[in-house]
Coordinates of C-alpha atoms in Angstrom, one line a residue:
M1 CA -51.0 -58.7 111.6
F2 CA -48.3 -60.2 114.2
G3 CA -47.0 -63.9 114.8
L4 CA -44.8 -65.4 116.7
F5 CA -41.9 -64.3 114.2
G6 CA -42.9 -60.8 113.7
C7 CA -45.0 -58.8 111.1
S8 CA -47.0 -60.9 108.6
K9 CA -48.9 -59.0 105.7
V10 CA -52.5 -60.1 104.9
P11 CA -53.1 -60.2 101.3
D12 CA -56.0 -57.8 100.6
V13 CA -58.4 -60.1 98.6
K14 CA -61.4 -57.8 99.3
N15 CA -63.6 -58.2 96.3
K16 CA -61.3 -59.9 94.0
E17 CA -62.5 -63.2 92.5
L18 CA -61.0 -66.5 92.6
I19 CA -59.6 -67.6 89.6
S20 CA -57.2 -70.5 90.6
Y21 CA -56.8 -73.3 93.4
V22 CA -54.1 -75.5 94.3
Y23 CA -53.7 -78.1 97.1
S24 CA -50.6 -80.3 97.1
C25 CA -48.9 -82.8 99.0
G26 CA -45.2 -83.9 98.7
G27 CA -41.6 -84.3 100.9
G28 CA -42.5 -87.7 101.9
M29 CA -39.6 -90.1 102.1
N30 CA -40.1 -91.8 98.5
G31 CA -40.2 -88.4 96.9
G32 CA -43.6 -88.9 95.7
G33 CA -46.8 -87.1 95.8
N34 CA -50.3 -85.6 94.8
S35 CA -52.2 -82.6 93.9
T36 CA -55.3 -81.1 92.9
E37 CA -55.6 -77.9 90.8
I38 CA -58.4 -76.3 89.5
S39 CA -57.6 -73.9 86.4
I40 CA -59.6 -71.4 83.8
I41 CA -58.1 -72.4 80.6
G42 CA -59.8 -70.1 78.0
D43 CA -63.5 -70.4 78.6
E44 CA -63.4 -73.6 80.3
V45 CA -62.7 -74.8 84.3
I46 CA -60.3 -78.1 84.3
L47 CA -59.7 -79.9 87.6
T48 CA -56.6 -81.6 87.2
Y49 CA -55.3 -84.9 89.8
S50 CA -51.8 -85.5 89.2
N51 CA -50.0 -88.0 91.3
K52 CA -46.9 -90.0 91.6
E53 CA -46.1 -92.9 94.2
W54 CA -42.0 -92.5 93.9
W55 CA -39.7 -89.9 92.9
Y56 CA -38.6 -91.2 89.8
D57 CA -42.5 -91.9 88.4
D58 CA -44.0 -89.7 85.9
N59 CA -47.2 -87.9 87.1
D60 CA -50.7 -90.3 86.3
I61 CA -52.8 -87.2 85.3
T62 CA -56.7 -87.5 85.4
E63 CA -58.4 -84.5 84.3
Y64 CA -62.3 -83.1 84.6
K65 CA -64.2 -80.4 82.8
L66 CA -66.3 -78.5 85.5
N67 CA -69.3 -76.3 85.8
K68 CA -67.6 -72.5 86.5
A69 CA -69.5 -72.4 89.7
V70 CA -67.1 -74.7 91.3
L71 CA -64.3 -71.6 92.2
A72 CA -67.4 -69.3 92.9
D73 CA -68.3 -72.0 95.9
I74 CA -64.9 -72.8 97.0
E75 CA -64.1 -69.3 97.1
S76 CA -67.0 -68.9 99.8
V77 CA -65.2 -71.8 101.7
F78 CA -62.3 -69.2 101.8
R79 CA -64.0 -66.1 103.0
K80 CA -66.8 -67.9 105.2
Y81 CA -63.0 -68.8 107.2
K82 CA -61.3 -66.0 106.4
M83 CA -58.1 -67.9 105.0
Q84 CA -56.5 -65.0 103.8
N85 CA -55.3 -64.5 107.5
W86 CA -54.0 -68.2 107.2
N87 CA -51.3 -66.8 104.5
N88 CA -47.8 -68.3 105.5
K89 CA -49.2 -69.3 109.0
K90 CA -47.4 -71.5 111.2
F91 CA -50.3 -74.2 112.0
S92 CA -48.3 -76.7 114.6
D93 CA -44.7 -77.3 116.4
M94 CA -44.9 -80.8 115.7
F95 CA -42.0 -81.9 113.0
V96 CA -42.8 -85.2 111.4
A97 CA -39.4 -87.1 109.9
D98 CA -39.5 -88.0 106.4
G99 CA -43.2 -87.1 106.4
P100 CA -45.0 -85.0 103.7
S101 CA -46.4 -81.6 103.8
Y102 CA -49.8 -80.2 102.8
G103 CA -49.8 -77.1 101.1
Y104 CA -52.9 -74.9 99.7
S105 CA -52.6 -72.0 97.2
F106 CA -55.5 -69.5 96.2
K107 CA -55.0 -66.9 93.3
F108 CA -57.1 -64.4 92.6
A109 CA -57.9 -62.3 89.4
D110 CA -55.3 -59.6 90.2
K111 CA -52.5 -62.1 90.5
T112 CA -53.0 -61.7 94.3
S113 CA -52.3 -64.9 96.1
V114 CA -52.8 -66.7 99.0
S115 CA -50.6 -69.6 100.0
F116 CA -50.1 -71.9 103.3
S117 CA -48.3 -75.6 104.2
S118 CA -48.0 -77.7 106.8
Q119 CA -47.3 -81.3 107.8
V120 CA -49.8 -81.1 110.4
Y121 CA -53.3 -79.2 110.4
P122 CA -54.9 -79.1 114.2
M123 CA -58.4 -80.7 113.9
S124 CA -60.0 -76.8 114.1
Y125 CA -58.2 -76.1 110.7
G126 CA -58.8 -79.8 109.5
K127 CA -62.4 -79.7 109.4
K128 CA -62.7 -76.5 107.5
L129 CA -60.3 -77.8 104.8
A130 CA -62.5 -80.8 104.7
E131 CA -65.0 -78.5 103.1
L132 CA -63.2 -77.1 100.3
D133 CA -62.8 -81.4 99.4
K134 CA -66.7 -81.7 99.7
V135 CA -67.0 -78.7 97.0
I136 CA -64.5 -80.3 94.6
E137 CA -65.9 -84.0 95.0
Q138 CA -69.6 -82.5 94.1
Y139 CA -68.1 -80.9 91.5
K140 CA -66.4 -83.8 90.1
E141 CA -69.5 -86.3 90.5
Q142 CA -71.1 -83.7 88.0
G143 CA -68.5 -83.0 85.3
T144 CA -66.9 -84.6 82.6
L145 CA -63.9 -87.1 82.4
E146 CA -61.5 -85.3 79.6
P147 CA -59.0 -87.4 77.4
G148 CA -55.5 -87.5 78.7
L149 CA -52.2 -88.9 77.2
V150 CA -51.8 -92.5 76.5
T151 CA -48.8 -94.0 78.3
S152 CA -46.7 -97.1 78.0
K153 CA -46.2 -99.2 81.0
K154 CA -42.6 -98.7 82.2
T155 CA -40.3 -101.1 84.9
D156 CA -39.1 -99.2 87.8
E157 CA -35.8 -99.6 86.3
E158 CA -36.6 -98.0 83.3
L159 CA -38.5 -94.9 85.2
A160 CA -35.4 -94.4 87.6
G161 CA -33.0 -94.3 84.9
K162 CA -35.4 -92.0 82.1
N163 CA -32.9 -88.8 82.6
N164 CA -29.6 -91.3 81.8
P165 CA -30.6 -92.9 78.3
D166 CA -27.8 -95.1 77.0
N167 CA -29.1 -96.5 73.9
G168 CA -27.1 -94.7 71.4
L169 CA -30.3 -92.9 70.1
V170 CA -31.4 -89.2 70.4
E171 CA -35.1 -89.2 70.6
I172 CA -38.1 -87.3 71.9
E173 CA -40.6 -88.7 74.4
V174 CA -43.8 -86.8 75.6
Y175 CA -44.6 -87.7 78.9
E176 CA -47.6 -85.5 80.2
C177 CA -50.1 -83.6 79.1
S178 CA -51.9 -81.3 81.7
K179 CA -53.9 -78.4 81.4
D180 CA -52.8 -76.4 78.3
R181 CA -49.1 -78.0 77.9
I182 CA -47.2 -80.6 76.4
S183 CA -44.4 -81.9 78.6
F184 CA -41.5 -83.9 76.8
R185 CA -38.1 -85.2 77.0
I186 CA -35.3 -84.7 74.6
L187 CA -32.9 -88.1 75.3
N188 CA -29.8 -88.2 74.6
G189 CA -28.4 -91.8 74.9
T190 CA -25.0 -91.1 72.8
D191 CA -21.4 -90.8 74.3
E192 CA -21.6 -87.4 72.6
A193 CA -23.2 -83.9 73.3
V194 CA -25.6 -82.9 71.2
A195 CA -27.2 -79.6 69.8
I196 CA -30.9 -79.8 68.5
S197 CA -32.7 -77.2 66.7
N198 CA -34.8 -75.4 68.8
S199 CA -38.1 -75.3 66.3
V200 CA -40.9 -77.2 68.1
K201 CA -44.1 -78.0 66.2
L202 CA -47.0 -79.8 67.2
V203 CA -49.4 -81.1 64.3
R204 CA -52.6 -83.6 64.8
N205 CA -52.0 -86.6 62.5
G206 CA -54.6 -87.0 59.7
N207 CA -55.7 -83.8 58.9
G208 CA -52.4 -82.3 59.4
E209 CA -53.8 -79.4 61.3
M210 CA -50.4 -77.4 63.0
L211 CA -51.5 -76.5 66.6
Y212 CA -47.7 -74.9 67.7
N213 CA -45.3 -73.6 65.8
E214 CA -42.2 -71.7 67.0
S215 CA -38.5 -71.5 67.2
G216 CA -35.8 -70.2 69.2
E217 CA -32.5 -68.5 68.3
Y218 CA -30.4 -70.5 70.0
S219 CA -30.0 -74.5 70.0
I220 CA -31.4 -76.9 72.6
E221 CA -28.1 -78.6 74.1
V222 CA -28.3 -81.8 75.9
N223 CA -25.4 -83.5 77.3
A224 CA -24.2 -86.9 76.5
K225 CA -26.4 -90.3 78.0
S226 CA -28.8 -87.5 79.8
A227 CA -32.1 -85.6 79.1
N228 CA -33.5 -82.5 79.2
E229 CA -37.6 -82.0 80.1
E230 CA -39.2 -79.2 78.1
Y231 CA -42.7 -78.1 77.4
I232 CA -44.8 -76.1 75.2
I233 CA -48.3 -74.2 75.7
S234 CA -50.1 -76.2 73.2
G235 CA -54.2 -75.5 74.6
R236 CA -56.4 -78.1 75.3
L237 CA -56.0 -81.4 72.9
E238 CA -59.0 -83.5 71.6
E239 CA -59.0 -87.1 71.4
G240 CA -56.6 -87.9 68.3
I241 CA -53.1 -88.8 67.3
Y242 CA -50.6 -86.0 67.1
S243 CA -46.9 -85.8 66.6
L244 CA -44.8 -83.2 68.0
Y245 CA -41.5 -82.2 65.9
V246 CA -38.3 -81.0 67.5
G247 CA -35.6 -80.1 64.9
D248 CA -35.0 -83.2 63.1
Y249 CA -36.9 -85.4 65.6
S250 CA -40.2 -86.4 66.3
A251 CA -42.5 -88.3 69.0
E252 CA -46.0 -89.6 68.2
F253 CA -48.4 -89.6 71.1
V254 CA -52.0 -90.2 71.5
I255 CA -54.9 -88.8 73.6
K256 CA -57.9 -90.9 74.5
L257 CA -60.5 -90.8 77.2
P258 CA -58.9 -92.8 80.3
S259 CA -61.1 -95.7 79.9
D260 CA -59.9 -96.1 76.6
K261 CA -56.2 -96.2 77.5

């Protein structure tokens, strides 16, 4: 296939099963963005909505468990419009200063992927992309809302300074649980760099069940008055109270249905 900029290879997705879909919007003036992602996690299909208004915000996550047929229906739209030919395509010469870009990514069973992004999609393309939204909305209405992380309300000042603590303490903060991941910060609010043992454990409080227990050879170095952002692959978490241990430090967090937050 030849485009304005020479040869562009069309990914071979014939007879390959779609295993994930991602829509994302980002790059706007406020530094925020949002995404819609459908993933296969274990034997479940999970829809993950992620949103933040400003660059300093943590992602607001909402998740649903969907019927597995959703990916087949998304794949049908993809094939109907031969979207593999859109891979890395330039859709418009228009440029919107400080405007966001809208990206789409499709991953298939053999890791082949198709992706494209644009600030502006001509109407003929926009109508076709809107069919993907209709499929997802249909399945979401029949899906099951999933429990998520209970987070405390923070001021804009606290959020903007979250990676520059200055309280004289070393702390752990769980700030996001999505798909099969727990994301956390190691906050060093002291005047000296610290080295923390790279030993991470996840325990379900109440019954003491160990859900994750891994150690690394090297310590985690955190500079003075700064934060390191890390994550572990924990698997899906049910409603309950959990404790995350990192070296000699720990943080307790709660997973509940959003209506109970």
